[in-house]
Each structure stands twice: as structure tokens, then as C-alpha cells.
PDB file of C-alpha atoms and ligand atoms in Angstrom:
ATOM      1  CA  MET U   1      41.141 126.278 119.068  1.00  0.00           C
ATOM      2  CA  HIS U   2      39.725 124.272 116.213  1.00  0.00           C
ATOM      3  CA  PRO U   3      38.219 121.104 117.770  1.00  0.00           C
ATOM      4  CA  HIS U   4      40.301 118.813 115.534  1.00  0.00           C
ATOM      5  CA  LEU U   5      43.576 120.577 116.110  1.00  0.00           C
ATOM      6  CA  LYS U   6      44.271 118.887 119.453  1.00  0.00           C
ATOM      7  CA  PRO U   7      44.120 115.315 118.085  1.00  0.00           C
ATOM      8  CA  LEU U   8      46.111 116.509 115.055  1.00  0.00           C
ATOM      9  CA  ILE U   9      48.808 117.805 117.387  1.00  0.00           C
ATOM     10  CA  GLU U  10      48.826 114.434 119.139  1.00  0.00           C
ATOM     11  CA  LEU U  11      49.035 112.734 115.767  1.00  0.00           C
ATOM     12  CA  GLN U  12      51.970 114.943 114.843  1.00  0.00           C
ATOM     13  CA  ALA U  13      53.749 114.176 118.128  1.00  0.00           C
ATOM     14  CA  VAL U  14      53.468 110.426 117.610  1.00  0.00           C
ATOM     15  CA  ASP U  15      54.454 110.767 113.937  1.00  0.00           C
ATOM     16  CA  PHE U  16      57.547 112.625 114.999  1.00  0.00           C
ATOM     17  CA  ARG U  17      58.421 109.764 117.333  1.00  0.00           C
ATOM     18  CA  LEU U  18      57.716 107.276 114.540  1.00  0.00           C
ATOM     19  CA  ILE U  19      60.175 109.090 112.262  1.00  0.00           C
ATOM     20  CA  GLY U  20      62.884 108.594 114.908  1.00  0.00           C
ATOM     21  CA  ILE U  21      62.021 104.946 115.542  1.00  0.00           C
ATOM     22  CA  ARG U  22      61.905 104.092 111.821  1.00  0.00           C
ATOM     23  CA  GLU U  23      65.191 105.897 111.267  1.00  0.00           C
ATOM     24  CA  ARG U  24      66.766 103.799 114.031  1.00  0.00           C
ATOM     25  CA  ILE U  25      65.284 100.581 112.604  1.00  0.00           C
ATOM     26  CA  SER U  26      66.607 101.443 109.147  1.00  0.00           C
ATOM     27  CA  GLN U  27      70.149 101.564 110.583  1.00  0.00           C
ATOM     28  CA  PHE U  28      70.081  97.944 111.810  1.00  0.00           C
ATOM     29  CA  PRO U  29      71.008  96.188 108.532  1.00  0.00           C
ATOM     30  CA  LYS U  30      74.016  98.507 108.150  1.00  0.00           C
ATOM     31  CA  ARG U  31      75.096  97.954 111.747  1.00  0.00           C
ATOM     32  CA  LEU U  32      74.802  94.177 111.339  1.00  0.00           C
ATOM     33  CA  ALA U  33      76.693  94.271 108.042  1.00  0.00           C
ATOM     34  CA  GLU U  34      79.550  96.202 109.677  1.00  0.00           C
ATOM     35  CA  VAL U  35      79.791  93.591 112.417  1.00  0.00           C
ATOM     36  CA  GLU U  36      79.686  90.711 109.908  1.00  0.00           C
ATOM     37  CA  ALA U  37      82.361  92.398 107.787  1.00  0.00           C
ATOM     38  CA  ARG U  38      84.767  92.177 110.726  1.00  0.00           C
ATOM     39  CA  VAL U  39      84.306  88.394 110.921  1.00  0.00           C
ATOM     40  CA  THR U  40      84.672  88.066 107.141  1.00  0.00           C
ATOM     41  CA  ALA U  41      87.913  90.065 107.203  1.00  0.00           C
ATOM     42  CA  ALA U  42      89.292  87.874 110.011  1.00  0.00           C
ATOM     43  CA  ARG U  43      88.327  84.716 108.068  1.00  0.00           C
ATOM     44  CA  HIS U  44      90.135  86.067 105.017  1.00  0.00           C
ATOM     45  CA  GLN U  45      93.225  86.612 107.153  1.00  0.00           C
ATOM     46  CA  VAL U  46      93.142  82.963 108.249  1.00  0.00           C
ATOM     47  CA  ALA U  47      92.627  81.761 104.678  1.00  0.00           C
ATOM     48  CA  ALA U  48      95.503  83.919 103.396  1.00  0.00           C
ATOM     49  CA  ALA U  49      97.841  82.688 106.146  1.00  0.00           C
ATOM     50  CA  LYS U  50      96.910  79.063 105.397  1.00  0.00           C
ATOM     51  CA  GLU U  51      97.438  79.627 101.694  1.00  0.00           C
ATOM     52  CA  ALA U  52     100.906  81.091 102.340  1.00  0.00           C
ATOM     53  CA  LEU U  53     101.776  78.139 104.589  1.00  0.00           C
ATOM     54  CA  LEU U  54     100.620  75.671 101.934  1.00  0.00           C
ATOM     55  CA  THR U  55     102.595  77.407  99.181  1.00  0.00           C
ATOM     56  CA  GLY U  56     105.643  77.369 101.451  1.00  0.00           C
ATOM     57  CA  LEU U  57     105.243  73.636 102.055  1.00  0.00           C
ATOM     58  CA  LYS U  58     104.941  72.939  98.317  1.00  0.00           C
ATOM     59  CA  GLU U  59     108.078  74.972  97.609  1.00  0.00           C
ATOM     60  CA  ARG U  60     109.852  73.135 100.388  1.00  0.00           C
ATOM     61  CA  LYS U  61     108.941  69.821  98.756  1.00  0.00           C
ATOM     62  CA  THR U  62     110.307  71.100  95.424  1.00  0.00           C
ATOM     63  CA  TYR U  63     113.595  72.220  96.983  1.00  0.00           C
ATOM     64  CA  GLU U  64     113.938  68.924  98.824  1.00  0.00           C
ATOM     65  CA  MET U  65     113.581  67.144  95.502  1.00  0.00           C
ATOM     66  CA  ASP U  66     116.176  69.483  93.965  1.00  0.00           C
ATOM     67  CA  VAL U  67     118.640  68.601  96.724  1.00  0.00           C
ATOM     68  CA  ASP U  68     118.006  64.876  96.244  1.00  0.00           C
ATOM     69  CA  GLN U  69     118.346  65.107  92.464  1.00  0.00           C
ATOM     70  CA  TRP U  70     121.662  66.978  92.589  1.00  0.00           C
ATOM     71  CA  LYS U  71     122.977  64.571  95.235  1.00  0.00           C
ATOM     72  CA  GLU U  72     121.982  61.692  92.978  1.00  0.00           C
ATOM     73  CA  ARG U  73     123.844  63.263  90.062  1.00  0.00           C
ATOM     74  CA  ALA U  74     126.970  63.983  92.097  1.00  0.00           C
ATOM     75  CA  LYS U  75     126.961  60.346  93.242  1.00  0.00           C
ATOM     76  CA  LYS U  76     126.600  59.134  89.662  1.00  0.00           C
ATOM     77  CA  TYR U  77     129.538  61.291  88.462  1.00  0.00           C
ATOM     78  CA  ARG U  78     131.691  60.108  91.346  1.00  0.00           C
ATOM     79  CA  ASN U  79     130.978  56.496  90.449  1.00  0.00           C
ATOM     80  CA  GLN U  80     131.991  57.247  86.871  1.00  0.00           C
ATOM     81  CA  THR U  81     135.422  58.625  87.915  1.00  0.00           C
ATOM     82  CA  GLY U  82     136.801  55.097  88.290  1.00  0.00           C
ATOM     83  CA  GLU U  83     135.814  54.172  84.732  1.00  0.00           C
ATOM     84  CA  VAL U  84     137.187  57.143  82.738  1.00  0.00           C
ATOM     85  CA  LYS U  85     140.133  56.466  80.451  1.00  0.00           C
ATOM     86  CA  SER U  86     141.389  59.959  79.612  1.00  0.00           C
ATOM     87  CA  ASN U  87     142.611  62.783  81.746  1.00  0.00           C
ATOM     88  CA  GLU U  88     140.310  65.209  79.960  1.00  0.00           C
ATOM     89  CA  ALA U  89     137.213  63.122  80.617  1.00  0.00           C
ATOM     90  CA  TYR U  90     138.289  62.884  84.264  1.00  0.00           C
ATOM     91  CA  LYS U  91     138.614  66.673  84.472  1.00  0.00           C
ATOM     92  CA  ALA U  92     135.209  67.106  82.866  1.00  0.00           C
ATOM     93  CA  LEU U  93     133.689  64.735  85.417  1.00  0.00           C
ATOM     94  CA  LEU U  94     135.324  66.626  88.300  1.00  0.00           C
ATOM     95  CA  HIS U  95     133.837  69.788  86.859  1.00  0.00           C
ATOM     96  CA  GLU U  96     130.366  68.174  86.761  1.00  0.00           C
ATOM     97  CA  ILE U  97     130.780  66.980  90.325  1.00  0.00           C
ATOM     98  CA  GLN U  98     131.745  70.482  91.473  1.00  0.00           C
ATOM     99  CA  ASN U  99     128.779  71.936  89.630  1.00  0.00           C
ATOM    100  CA  ALA U 100     126.437  69.417  91.272  1.00  0.00           C
ATOM    101  CA  GLU U 101     127.905  70.240  94.708  1.00  0.00           C
ATOM    102  CA  ASN U 102     127.255  73.939  94.059  1.00  0.00           C
ATOM    103  CA  GLU U 103     123.657  73.197  93.079  1.00  0.00           C
ATOM    104  CA  ILE U 104     123.174  71.065  96.203  1.00  0.00           C
ATOM    105  CA  ALA U 105     124.415  73.962  98.360  1.00  0.00           C
ATOM    106  CA  LYS U 106     122.087  76.435  96.604  1.00  0.00           C
ATOM    107  CA  ALA U 107     119.083  74.137  96.894  1.00  0.00           C
ATOM    108  CA  GLU U 108     119.859  73.532 100.564  1.00  0.00           C
ATOM    109  CA  ASP U 109     120.020  77.282 101.172  1.00  0.00           C
ATOM    110  CA  ARG U 110     116.641  77.728  99.529  1.00  0.00           C
ATOM    111  CA  LEU U 111     115.282  74.828 101.539  1.00  0.00           C
ATOM    112  CA  LEU U 112     116.519  76.341 104.790  1.00  0.00           C
ATOM    113  CA  GLU U 113     114.933  79.684 103.906  1.00  0.00           C
ATOM    114  CA  ARG U 114     111.636  77.892 103.241  1.00  0.00           C
ATOM    115  CA  MET U 115     111.831  76.063 106.537  1.00  0.00           C
ATOM    116  CA  VAL U 116     112.414  79.322 108.432  1.00  0.00           C
ATOM    117  CA  SER U 117     109.622  81.163 106.631  1.00  0.00           C
ATOM    118  CA  GLY U 118     107.441  78.066 107.062  1.00  0.00           C
ATOM    119  CA  GLU U 119     107.698  78.514 110.826  1.00  0.00           C
ATOM    120  CA  GLU U 120     106.691  82.139 110.401  1.00  0.00           C
ATOM    121  CA  TYR U 121     103.684  81.134 108.262  1.00  0.00           C
ATOM    122  CA  ASP U 122     102.754  78.603 110.899  1.00  0.00           C
ATOM    123  CA  ARG U 123     102.831  81.318 113.553  1.00  0.00           C
ATOM    124  CA  GLN U 124     100.696  83.576 111.341  1.00  0.00           C
ATOM    125  CA  VAL U 125      98.094  80.838 110.870  1.00  0.00           C
ATOM    126  CA  LYS U 126      97.879  80.289 114.633  1.00  0.00           C
ATOM    127  CA  ALA U 127      97.762  84.024 115.360  1.00  0.00           C
ATOM    128  CA  SER U 128      95.064  84.699 112.767  1.00  0.00           C
ATOM    129  CA  GLU U 129      93.003  81.756 114.034  1.00  0.00           C
ATOM    130  CA  ALA U 130      93.231  83.076 117.590  1.00  0.00           C
ATOM    131  CA  ALA U 131      92.230  86.560 116.377  1.00  0.00           C
ATOM    132  CA  LEU U 132      89.285  85.088 114.488  1.00  0.00           C
ATOM    133  CA  LYS U 133      88.074  83.309 117.633  1.00  0.00           C
ATOM    134  CA  GLU U 134      88.239  86.542 119.619  1.00  0.00           C
ATOM    135  CA  ILE U 135      86.450  88.531 116.930  1.00  0.00           C
ATOM    136  CA  GLU U 136      83.753  85.854 116.587  1.00  0.00           C
ATOM    137  CA  ALA U 137      83.131  85.930 120.334  1.00  0.00           C
ATOM    138  CA  ALA U 138      82.974  89.738 120.392  1.00  0.00           C
ATOM    139  CA  VAL U 139      80.745  89.832 117.321  1.00  0.00           C
ATOM    140  CA  ASN U 140      78.392  87.243 118.818  1.00  0.00           C
ATOM    141  CA  LYS U 141      77.862  89.537 121.784  1.00  0.00           C
ATOM    142  CA  GLU U 142      77.378  92.567 119.548  1.00  0.00           C
ATOM    143  CA  ARG U 143      74.967  90.660 117.354  1.00  0.00           C
ATOM    144  CA  GLN U 144      72.892  89.771 120.410  1.00  0.00           C
ATOM    145  CA  ALA U 145      72.973  93.374 121.633  1.00  0.00           C
ATOM    146  CA  ILE U 146      71.904  94.664 118.218  1.00  0.00           C
ATOM    147  CA  GLN U 147      69.145  92.035 118.052  1.00  0.00           C
ATOM    148  CA  ALA U 148      67.896  93.070 121.505  1.00  0.00           C
ATOM    149  CA  GLU U 149      67.916  96.732 120.461  1.00  0.00           C
ATOM    150  CA  TYR U 150      66.092  95.801 117.279  1.00  0.00           C
ATOM    151  CA  ASN U 151      63.412  93.897 119.212  1.00  0.00           C
ATOM    152  CA  ALA U 152      62.988  96.848 121.584  1.00  0.00           C
ATOM    153  CA  ALA U 153      62.693  99.241 118.629  1.00  0.00           C
ATOM    154  CA  GLN U 154      60.083  96.987 117.020  1.00  0.00           C
ATOM    155  CA  LYS U 155      58.069  97.005 120.261  1.00  0.00           C
ATOM    156  CA  GLU U 156      58.371 100.789 120.427  1.00  0.00           C
ATOM    157  CA  LEU U 157      57.229 100.976 116.827  1.00  0.00           C
ATOM    158  CA  ALA U 158      54.175  98.797 117.502  1.00  0.00           C
ATOM    159  CA  ALA U 159      53.277 100.866 120.575  1.00  0.00           C
ATOM    160  CA  ALA U 160      53.678 104.163 118.690  1.00  0.00           C
ATOM    161  CA  GLU U 161      51.622 102.819 115.804  1.00  0.00           C
ATOM    162  CA  ALA U 162      48.835 101.929 118.253  1.00  0.00           C
ATOM    163  CA  VAL U 163      48.972 105.465 119.662  1.00  0.00           C
ATOM    164  CA  ARG U 164      48.853 106.788 116.103  1.00  0.00           C
ATOM    165  CA  ALA U 165      45.799 104.704 115.247  1.00  0.00           C
ATOM    166  CA  ALA U 166      44.034 106.046 118.343  1.00  0.00           C
ATOM    167  CA  ALA U 167      44.977 109.642 117.499  1.00  0.00           C
ATOM    168  CA  MET U 168      43.841 109.162 113.920  1.00  0.00           C
ATOM    169  CA  SER U 169      40.441 107.831 114.945  1.00  0.00           C
ATOM    170  CA  ALA U 170      39.719 111.186 116.613  1.00  0.00           C
ATOM    171  CA  VAL U 171      40.263 113.104 113.337  1.00  0.00           C
ATOM    172  CA  PRO U 172      37.834 113.082 110.375  1.00  0.00           C
ATOM    173  CA  GLU U 173      39.089 111.048 107.440  1.00  0.00           C
ATOM    174  CA  ASP U 174      39.385 113.944 104.984  1.00  0.00           C
ATOM    175  CA  LEU U 175      41.431 115.903 107.505  1.00  0.00           C
ATOM    176  CA  VAL U 176      43.741 112.899 107.975  1.00  0.00           C
ATOM    177  CA  ASP U 177      44.174 112.812 104.182  1.00  0.00           C
ATOM    178  CA  HIS U 178      44.935 116.527 104.181  1.00  0.00           C
ATOM    179  CA  TYR U 179      47.425 116.076 107.031  1.00  0.00           C
ATOM    180  CA  GLU U 180      49.134 113.156 105.332  1.00  0.00           C
ATOM    181  CA  ARG U 181      49.460 114.945 102.018  1.00  0.00           C
ATOM    182  CA  ILE U 182      51.276 117.824 103.716  1.00  0.00           C
ATOM    183  CA  ALA U 183      53.374 115.440 105.852  1.00  0.00           C
ATOM    184  CA  LYS U 184      54.443 113.490 102.777  1.00  0.00           C
ATOM    185  CA  ARG U 185      55.818 116.614 101.144  1.00  0.00           C
ATOM    186  CA  HIS U 186      57.525 117.935 104.272  1.00  0.00           C
ATOM    187  CA  GLY U 187      59.509 115.128 105.848  1.00  0.00           C
ATOM    188  CA  GLY U 188      56.583 113.779 107.891  1.00  0.00           C
ATOM    189  CA  ILE U 189      55.824 117.082 109.632  1.00  0.00           C
ATOM    190  CA  ALA U 190      52.453 118.557 108.720  1.00  0.00           C
ATOM    191  CA  LEU U 191      51.970 120.866 111.696  1.00  0.00           C
ATOM    192  CA  ALA U 192      53.857 123.988 112.648  1.00  0.00           C
ATOM    193  CA  GLU U 193      53.603 125.770 115.937  1.00  0.00           C
ATOM    194  CA  ILE U 194      53.650 129.548 115.878  1.00  0.00           C
ATOM    195  CA  ARG U 195      56.895 130.645 117.501  1.00  0.00           C
ATOM    196  CA  GLY U 196      57.330 134.333 118.141  1.00  0.00           C
ATOM    197  CA  GLU U 197      55.757 135.805 115.028  1.00  0.00           C
ATOM    198  CA  GLY U 198      56.854 133.079 112.676  1.00  0.00           C
ATOM    199  CA  CYS U 199      56.219 129.548 111.483  1.00  0.00           C
ATOM    200  CA  GLY U 200      57.974 127.191 113.896  1.00  0.00           C
ATOM    201  CA  GLN U 201      59.008 124.912 111.043  1.00  0.00           C
ATOM    202  CA  CYS U 202      60.102 127.138 108.154  1.00  0.00           C
ATOM    203  CA  GLY U 203      60.555 130.375 110.120  1.00  0.00           C
ATOM    204  CA  VAL U 204      58.608 132.591 107.733  1.00  0.00           C
ATOM    205  CA  HIS U 205      56.777 135.572 109.234  1.00  0.00           C
ATOM    206  CA  ILE U 206      53.083 134.947 109.918  1.00  0.00           C
ATOM    207  CA  ARG U 207      50.631 137.780 109.486  1.00  0.00           C
ATOM    208  CA  PRO U 208      49.489 139.195 112.856  1.00  0.00           C
ATOM    209  CA  HIS U 209      45.777 138.717 112.205  1.00  0.00           C
ATOM    210  CA  VAL U 210      46.366 135.000 111.611  1.00  0.00           C
ATOM    211  CA  ILE U 211      48.175 134.742 114.929  1.00  0.00           C
ATOM    212  CA  GLN U 212      45.366 136.658 116.634  1.00  0.00           C
ATOM    213  CA  GLN U 213      42.796 134.307 115.138  1.00  0.00           C
ATOM    214  CA  LEU U 214      44.726 131.242 116.269  1.00  0.00           C
ATOM    215  CA  GLN U 215      45.083 132.677 119.779  1.00  0.00           C
ATOM    216  CA  ARG U 216      41.336 133.081 120.047  1.00  0.00           C
ATOM    217  CA  GLU U 217      39.739 130.205 121.917  1.00  0.00           C
ATOM    218  CA  SER U 218      36.599 130.512 119.831  1.00  0.00           C
ATOM    219  CA  ASN U 219      38.578 130.095 116.621  1.00  0.00           C
ATOM    220  CA  GLU U 220      37.429 127.195 114.481  1.00  0.00           C
ATOM    221  CA  GLY U 221      39.370 127.959 111.312  1.00  0.00           C
ATOM    222  CA  PHE U 222      42.413 126.290 109.870  1.00  0.00           C
ATOM    223  CA  PHE U 223      45.369 128.374 108.799  1.00  0.00           C
ATOM    224  CA  HIS U 224      48.309 127.250 106.755  1.00  0.00           C
ATOM    225  CA  CYS U 225      51.786 128.648 106.547  1.00  0.00           C
ATOM    226  CA  GLU U 226      51.924 130.534 103.239  1.00  0.00           C
ATOM    227  CA  THR U 227      55.436 129.271 102.585  1.00  0.00           C
ATOM    228  CA  CYS U 228      55.640 125.656 103.767  1.00  0.00           C
ATOM    229  CA  THR U 229      51.849 125.044 103.713  1.00  0.00           C
ATOM    230  CA  ARG U 230      51.906 123.331 107.112  1.00  0.00           C
ATOM    231  CA  ILE U 231      48.882 123.607 109.388  1.00  0.00           C
ATOM    232  CA  LEU U 232      49.556 126.332 111.943  1.00  0.00           C
ATOM    233  CA  TYR U 233      48.658 126.160 115.603  1.00  0.00           C
ATOM    234  CA  TYR U 234      49.257 128.305 118.597  1.00  0.00           C
ATOM    235  CA  ALA U 235      50.262 126.854 121.977  1.00  0.00           C
ATOM    236  CA  ASN U 236      49.974 129.288 124.855  1.00  0.00           C
ATOM    237  CA  HIS U 237      53.165 128.478 126.775  1.00  0.00           C
ATOM    238  CA  SER U 238      52.935 131.584 128.953  1.00  0.00           C
ATOM    239  CA  ALA U 239      49.732 130.281 130.539  1.00  0.00           C
ATOM    240  CA  ALA U 240      51.541 127.124 131.623  1.00  0.00           C
ATOM    241  CA  PRO U 241      53.652 126.703 134.801  1.00  0.00           C
ATOM    242  CA  GLU U 242      57.055 128.399 135.167  1.00  0.00           C
ATOM    243  CA  ASN U 243      59.289 125.557 133.905  1.00  0.00           C
ATOM    244  CA  SER U 244      57.414 125.346 130.591  1.00  0.00           C
ATOM    245  CA  SER U 245      59.389 128.256 129.116  1.00  0.00           C
ATOM    246  CA  ALA U 246      62.543 126.140 129.343  1.00  0.00           C
ATOM    247  CA  SER U 247      60.928 123.190 127.595  1.00  0.00           C
ATOM    248  CA  ALA U 248      59.486 125.504 124.943  1.00  0.00           C
ATOM    249  CA  ALA U 249      62.970 126.869 124.269  1.00  0.00           C
ATOM    250  CA  ALA U 250      64.418 123.365 124.185  1.00  0.00           C
ATOM    251  CA  SER U 251      61.861 122.269 121.626  1.00  0.00           C
ATOM    252  CA  ALA U 252      62.636 125.156 119.264  1.00  0.00           C
ATOM    253  CA  GLY U 253      63.789 124.332 115.760  1.00  0.00           C
ATOM    254  CA  ASP U 254      62.876 121.074 114.078  1.00  0.00           C
ATOM    255  CA  ALA U 255      61.512 119.556 117.276  1.00  0.00           C
ATOM    256  CA  PRO U 256      58.067 117.966 117.488  1.00  0.00           C
ATOM    257  CA  PRO U 257      55.286 120.398 118.140  1.00  0.00           C
ATOM    258  CA  ALA U 258      54.674 120.981 121.811  1.00  0.00           C
ATOM    259  CA  PRO U 259      51.498 119.399 123.175  1.00  0.00           C
ATOM    260  CA  ALA U 260      48.447 121.608 123.223  1.00  0.00           C
ATOM    261  CA  ARG U 261      47.638 123.287 126.494  1.00  0.00           C
ATOM    262  CA  GLU U 262      44.241 124.201 127.868  1.00  0.00           C
ATOM    263  CA  ASN U 263      43.853 127.948 128.194  1.00  0.00           C
TER     264      ASN U 263
HETATM  265 ZN1  LIG Y   1      56.133 127.415 107.382  1.00  0.00          ZN
END
């Protein structure tokens, strides 16, 4: 195996972990925003309920004034009945009094409706405030849990970055550049293990003589996949203990390259 391939494989393994950690970290703002949105929605509910209650109270005030005004008018007309001289004027006054009585009844009906719905608004305010308290308590816990997860992910990130720096120091600078150029173009994965007779990343068939070369312990050449351009390597799983075949199968597909094994 090429002497620099082993540290490159280690570099690839830690990079693969870094992709996962960074992906998780990138989800945190969204997760926090979702949690905050629940509190905001509950606050809006409280505000809307309070607004409805306030509007109801204002309307109630208006209807109370209507009742008072019509009562005042009816009283005034009644007082005038003793002063009228003609029968016609008396009839007209009676008509006005009746009209005022009707308006009083209507305004009182509206007032009663407002008072009933006012109680309902009051209940809604209390219910939405209680719901807000519950949601705030739940969200506080979730926020703490998310923060703890975030801190753990940051620690993991720092640890993986330290491992990466160590792995990188074992690879010549120009090779690191080469590796990073390929990784940048291919979703952070610059290495591909030979699997069967194909590239473990893109699946394209690899020419047999390339595989033979890579299998040779004395090999010091680099080979690239002709399709995805990733650096190819061969890991001899069959030389490893029994249970390794299961782990090799499990790591098939877009999994990180398996660690190199000594032949
Ligand atoms: Zn490939």
C-alpha cells in the first residue's frame, strides 16, 4: 500500500464523521426556531383573547350608554305628557315613549349578549394564559436539552477537528491539497474503497490490473476512479477476523471507508 494511503484513510474517516457532526450542528437554529415559534403562537393566542375581551367591554359600555340614553328620553317624554294641550300631541308623545321603550329593550338585549360573551372571552383569556404557561415551561426544558446537545456536538466537533489535524500532519501538504480538491467536488468524500470489482463510492467498474496493483503490498502508486476521480484503495477484509465480513457489508454504500488493515 502507498505509504500515505493509511493516514489518508484516517483523514477520510474523520472527515466523514465531521460531515455528520456539522450537519447536526446546522440543524440547531431550525430546531430552536421551531420551539420558539410555539411560544410565539401561544402569546398571540393570549393577545387575541385579550383583544376580544377588550372589544367586548367597549361594546358593553356603548350599549350601557344606549340603554341610559333611551331611558332618559322615555322619562323626558313621560314628563311632557302632563303639559300637552291636544289629543294629537298626546298620541305622538305616547308613540315616542313606546319607541323609546322598544329601543331600551333592544339595547338591553344587546347588552346581555355582550355580558354573556364577555364571560366567554374572560374564560378564553384565562385558558390561553394557562396554555402559554405550560408551553413556556415545556419549551424551557426543550431549550435546555437542545443547548446541551449543541454543547456536546461542539465538543465532538472540536475533538474530531483535533483528530483531523493529527491525521493531516502525517500527509504531505500537496497530497492534502489534492485530497481536499477532490473532497470539495464530491460531498467531502475523496477516497473510495474498492468493493467487489467496482468503485465503492460511484459503483463504476474498475479495471482488473488496477485492483491487482492496489492489492499488492509493494504498490506505491495512486489510482483514481476514472468516473468520480476519487482516490482508490483496497482493504483486505478477508484477511481480517470472521466478524469483519458483517461490518464490511454494513458499511457498503455511502458509508465511510473502512479502516485500513495490515496484511
Ligand atoms: Zn468512483
